[in-house]
Coordinates of C-alpha atoms in Angstrom, one line a residue:
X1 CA 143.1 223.8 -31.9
X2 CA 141.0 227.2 -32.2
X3 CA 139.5 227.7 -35.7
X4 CA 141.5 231.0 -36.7
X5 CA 145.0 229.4 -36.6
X6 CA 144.2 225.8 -38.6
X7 CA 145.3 222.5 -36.9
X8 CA 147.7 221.7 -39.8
X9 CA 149.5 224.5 -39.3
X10 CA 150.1 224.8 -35.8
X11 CA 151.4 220.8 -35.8
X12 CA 153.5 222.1 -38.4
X13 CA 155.1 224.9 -36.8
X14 CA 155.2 222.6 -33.5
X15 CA 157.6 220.3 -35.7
X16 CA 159.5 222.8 -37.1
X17 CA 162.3 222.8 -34.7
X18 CA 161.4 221.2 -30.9
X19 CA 163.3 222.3 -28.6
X20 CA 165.8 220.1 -27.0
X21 CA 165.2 218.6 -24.0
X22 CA 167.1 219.3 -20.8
X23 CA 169.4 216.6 -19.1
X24 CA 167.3 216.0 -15.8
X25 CA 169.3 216.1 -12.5
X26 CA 169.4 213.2 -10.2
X27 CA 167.0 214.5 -7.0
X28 CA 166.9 213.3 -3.9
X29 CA 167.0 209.0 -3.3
X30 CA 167.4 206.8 -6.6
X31 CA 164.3 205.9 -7.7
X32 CA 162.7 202.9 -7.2
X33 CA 162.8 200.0 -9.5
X34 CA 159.1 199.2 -8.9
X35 CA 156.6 199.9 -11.1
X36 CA 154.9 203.0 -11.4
X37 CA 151.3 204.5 -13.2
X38 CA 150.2 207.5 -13.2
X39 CA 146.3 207.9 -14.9
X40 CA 144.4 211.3 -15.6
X41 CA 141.7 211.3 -13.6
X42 CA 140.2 214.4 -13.9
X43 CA 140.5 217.3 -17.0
X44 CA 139.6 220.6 -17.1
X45 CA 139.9 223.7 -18.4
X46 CA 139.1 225.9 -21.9
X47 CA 142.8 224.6 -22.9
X48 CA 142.2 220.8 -22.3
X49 CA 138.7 218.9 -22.7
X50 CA 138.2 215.6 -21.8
X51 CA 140.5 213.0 -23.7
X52 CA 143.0 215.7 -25.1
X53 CA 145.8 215.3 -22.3
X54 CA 148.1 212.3 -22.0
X55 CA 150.5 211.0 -18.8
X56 CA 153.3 208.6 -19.1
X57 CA 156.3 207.6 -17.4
X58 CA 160.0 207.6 -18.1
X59 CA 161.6 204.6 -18.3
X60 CA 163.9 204.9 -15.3
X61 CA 161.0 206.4 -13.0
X62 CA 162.9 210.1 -12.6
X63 CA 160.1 212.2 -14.6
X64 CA 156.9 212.0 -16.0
X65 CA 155.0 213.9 -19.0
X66 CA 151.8 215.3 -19.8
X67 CA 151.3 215.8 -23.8
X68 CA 148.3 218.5 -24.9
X69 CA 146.8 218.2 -28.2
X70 CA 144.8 221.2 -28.1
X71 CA 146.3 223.9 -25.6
X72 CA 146.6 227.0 -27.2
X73 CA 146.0 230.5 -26.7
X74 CA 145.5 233.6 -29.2
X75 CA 144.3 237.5 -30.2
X76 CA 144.6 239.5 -33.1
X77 CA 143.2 238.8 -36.2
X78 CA 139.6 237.4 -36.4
X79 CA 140.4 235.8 -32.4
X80 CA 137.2 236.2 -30.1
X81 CA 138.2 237.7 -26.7
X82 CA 137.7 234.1 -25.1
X83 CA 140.7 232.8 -27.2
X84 CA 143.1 234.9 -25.6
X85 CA 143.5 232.8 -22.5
X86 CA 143.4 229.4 -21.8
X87 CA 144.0 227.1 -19.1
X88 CA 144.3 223.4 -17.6
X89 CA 143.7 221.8 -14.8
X90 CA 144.6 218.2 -14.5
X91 CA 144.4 215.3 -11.6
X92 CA 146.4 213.0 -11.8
X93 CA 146.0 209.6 -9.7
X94 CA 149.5 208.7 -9.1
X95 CA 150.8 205.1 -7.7
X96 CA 154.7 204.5 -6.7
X97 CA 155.9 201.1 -5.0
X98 CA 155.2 200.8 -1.3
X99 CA 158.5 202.5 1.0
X100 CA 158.5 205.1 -1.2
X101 CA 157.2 208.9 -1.4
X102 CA 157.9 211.8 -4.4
X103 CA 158.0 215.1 -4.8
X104 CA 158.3 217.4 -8.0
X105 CA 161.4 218.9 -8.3
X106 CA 161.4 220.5 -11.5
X107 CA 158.9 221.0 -14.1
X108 CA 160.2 221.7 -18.1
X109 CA 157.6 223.7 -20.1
X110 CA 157.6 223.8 -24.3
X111 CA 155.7 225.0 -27.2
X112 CA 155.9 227.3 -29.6
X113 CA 154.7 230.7 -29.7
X114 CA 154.4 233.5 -32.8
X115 CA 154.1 236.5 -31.2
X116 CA 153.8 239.6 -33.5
X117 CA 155.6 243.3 -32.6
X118 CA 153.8 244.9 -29.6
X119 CA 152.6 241.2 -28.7
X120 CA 153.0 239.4 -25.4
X121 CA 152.3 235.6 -24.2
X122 CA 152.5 234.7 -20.9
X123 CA 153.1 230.9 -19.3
X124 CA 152.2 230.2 -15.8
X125 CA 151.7 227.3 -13.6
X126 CA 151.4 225.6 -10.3
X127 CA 150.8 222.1 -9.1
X128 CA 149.7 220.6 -5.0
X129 CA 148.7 217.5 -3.5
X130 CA 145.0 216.6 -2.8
X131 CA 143.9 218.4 0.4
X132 CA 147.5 220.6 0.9
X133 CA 148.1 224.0 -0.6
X134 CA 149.3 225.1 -4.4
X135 CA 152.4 226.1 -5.1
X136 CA 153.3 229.4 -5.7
X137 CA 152.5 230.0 -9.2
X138 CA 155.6 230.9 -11.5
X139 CA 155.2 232.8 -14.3
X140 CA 157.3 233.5 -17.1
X141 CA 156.6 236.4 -20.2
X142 CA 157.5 236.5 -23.7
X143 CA 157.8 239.5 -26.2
X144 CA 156.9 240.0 -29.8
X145 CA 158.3 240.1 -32.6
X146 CA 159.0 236.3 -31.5
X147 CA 158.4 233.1 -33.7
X148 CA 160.6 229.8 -32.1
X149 CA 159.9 227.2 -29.8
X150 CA 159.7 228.2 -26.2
X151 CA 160.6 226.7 -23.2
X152 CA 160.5 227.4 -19.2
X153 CA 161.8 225.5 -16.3
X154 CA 160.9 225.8 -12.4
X155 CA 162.8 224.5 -10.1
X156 CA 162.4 224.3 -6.3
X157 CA 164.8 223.9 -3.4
X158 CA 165.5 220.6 -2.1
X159 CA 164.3 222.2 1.2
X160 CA 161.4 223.5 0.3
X161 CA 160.5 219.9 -1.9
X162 CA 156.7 218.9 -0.8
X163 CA 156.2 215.4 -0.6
X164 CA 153.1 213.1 -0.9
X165 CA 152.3 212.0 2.5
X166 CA 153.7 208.1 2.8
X167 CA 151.4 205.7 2.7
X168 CA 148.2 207.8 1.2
X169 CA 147.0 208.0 -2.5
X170 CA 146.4 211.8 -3.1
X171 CA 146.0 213.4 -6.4
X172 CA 148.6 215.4 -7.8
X173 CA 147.3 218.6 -9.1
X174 CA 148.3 220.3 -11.9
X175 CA 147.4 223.8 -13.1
X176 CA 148.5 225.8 -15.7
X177 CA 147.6 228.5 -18.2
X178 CA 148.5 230.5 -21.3
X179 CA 147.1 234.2 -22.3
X180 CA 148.1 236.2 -24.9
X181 CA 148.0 240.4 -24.8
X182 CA 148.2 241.6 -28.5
X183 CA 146.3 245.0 -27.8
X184 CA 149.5 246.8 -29.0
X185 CA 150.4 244.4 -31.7
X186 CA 148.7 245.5 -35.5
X187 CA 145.2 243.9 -35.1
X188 CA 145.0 242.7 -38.2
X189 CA 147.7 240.1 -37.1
X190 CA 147.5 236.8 -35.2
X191 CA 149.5 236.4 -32.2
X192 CA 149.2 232.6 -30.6
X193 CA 151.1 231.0 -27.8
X194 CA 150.3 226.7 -28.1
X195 CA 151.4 224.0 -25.6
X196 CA 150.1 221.2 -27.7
X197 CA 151.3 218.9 -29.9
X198 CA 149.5 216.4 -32.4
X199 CA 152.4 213.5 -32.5
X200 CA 153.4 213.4 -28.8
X201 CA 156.7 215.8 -29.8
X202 CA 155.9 218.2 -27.9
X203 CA 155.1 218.1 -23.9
X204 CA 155.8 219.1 -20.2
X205 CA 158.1 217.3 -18.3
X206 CA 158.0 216.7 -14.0
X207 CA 160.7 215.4 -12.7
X208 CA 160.2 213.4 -9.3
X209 CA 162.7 213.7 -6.3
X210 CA 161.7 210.7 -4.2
X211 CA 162.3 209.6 -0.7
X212 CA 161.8 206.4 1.1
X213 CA 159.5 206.8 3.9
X214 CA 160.1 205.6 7.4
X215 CA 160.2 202.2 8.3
X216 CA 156.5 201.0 10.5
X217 CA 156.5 199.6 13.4

């Protein structure tokens, strides 16, 4: 956590009131029964050092999450100009059961943002395989006076799903970042936008649309 806002009160405000999570949708094949891990290879960013980003796998292999414990973003107040935006960048060395391929069909965003009047926070992100081309980046705006939990979704089109090549172990990239504008917010107030959580309550969410991949001759 940065040093104006306090860790102890940002968890707190983080477990306030979560928001709910979203029933997933069913994409593409069912999954496979296999088992599947997913490691962090690779972390960085001025949102995420080493050892403060965590991947694990739901139970029936449709989605996958990534928990921060010390993503967050602020100005205002006593913030230096370096707090104001933060971001990620995470590899992720991913292995599914053999006859099968994935793709990320939608992606759930949360945390919890206090946003004084005149403030704005901003959430982006974007996420490739190894060696092919980023997604287009989504982003998505909030305005002050705001003080809840947040949370974003994008989706993409079953035709325009990207899938890991079959048969080859490529990273999955994952970028993201979080800023915060509070130039026309009082400046004696703290604006802060966090993706972080200290008890694993709060995190981002992928969900996998998988395909099996053609049989070898």
């Amino acid at each position: 956590m940065l040093s104006t806002l306090g860790a102890a009160t940002a968890a707190a405000l983080l477990l306030a009131g979560p928001a709910s999570p979203t029933t997933p949708a069913r994409y593409g094949d069912d999954p496979p029964t296999g088992k599947i891990t997913i490691t962090v290879a690779t972390v960085n960013g001025s949102g995420c050092r080493p050892g403060s980003a965590a991947v694990a796998i739901a139970p029936d292999n449709t989605a996958f999450t990534v928990t921060y414990s010390e993503y967050l973003a602020q100005a205002g107040g006593g913030s230096r100009p370096t707090d104001a935006r933060k971001n990620c960048q995470i590899a992720l060395s991913v292995h599914v059961p053999q006859g099968f391929t994935y793709a990320v069909a939608r992606a759930d965003y949360r945390g919890y943002a206090s946003l004084a009047k005149g403030a704005t926070g901003l959430e982006q992100a974007g996420y490739y395989f190894q060696g092919q081309s980023e997604t287009a980046r989504r982003s998505h705006t909030f305005t002050g006076p705001y003080e809840t939990n947040w949370q974003t979704s994008d989706e993409t089109d079953v035709d325009a799903l990207v899938y890991a090549p079959c048969g080859e172990e490529r990273y999955f990239n994952i970028n993201t970042e979080l800023r915060v504008d509070a130039k026309s917010a009082d400046p004696a107030a703290t604006s802060f936008m966090a993706m972080d959580s200290t008890d694993g309550s709060i995190n981002t969410v992928y969900h996998f649309a998988w395909k099996q991949c053609p049989a070898r001759r």
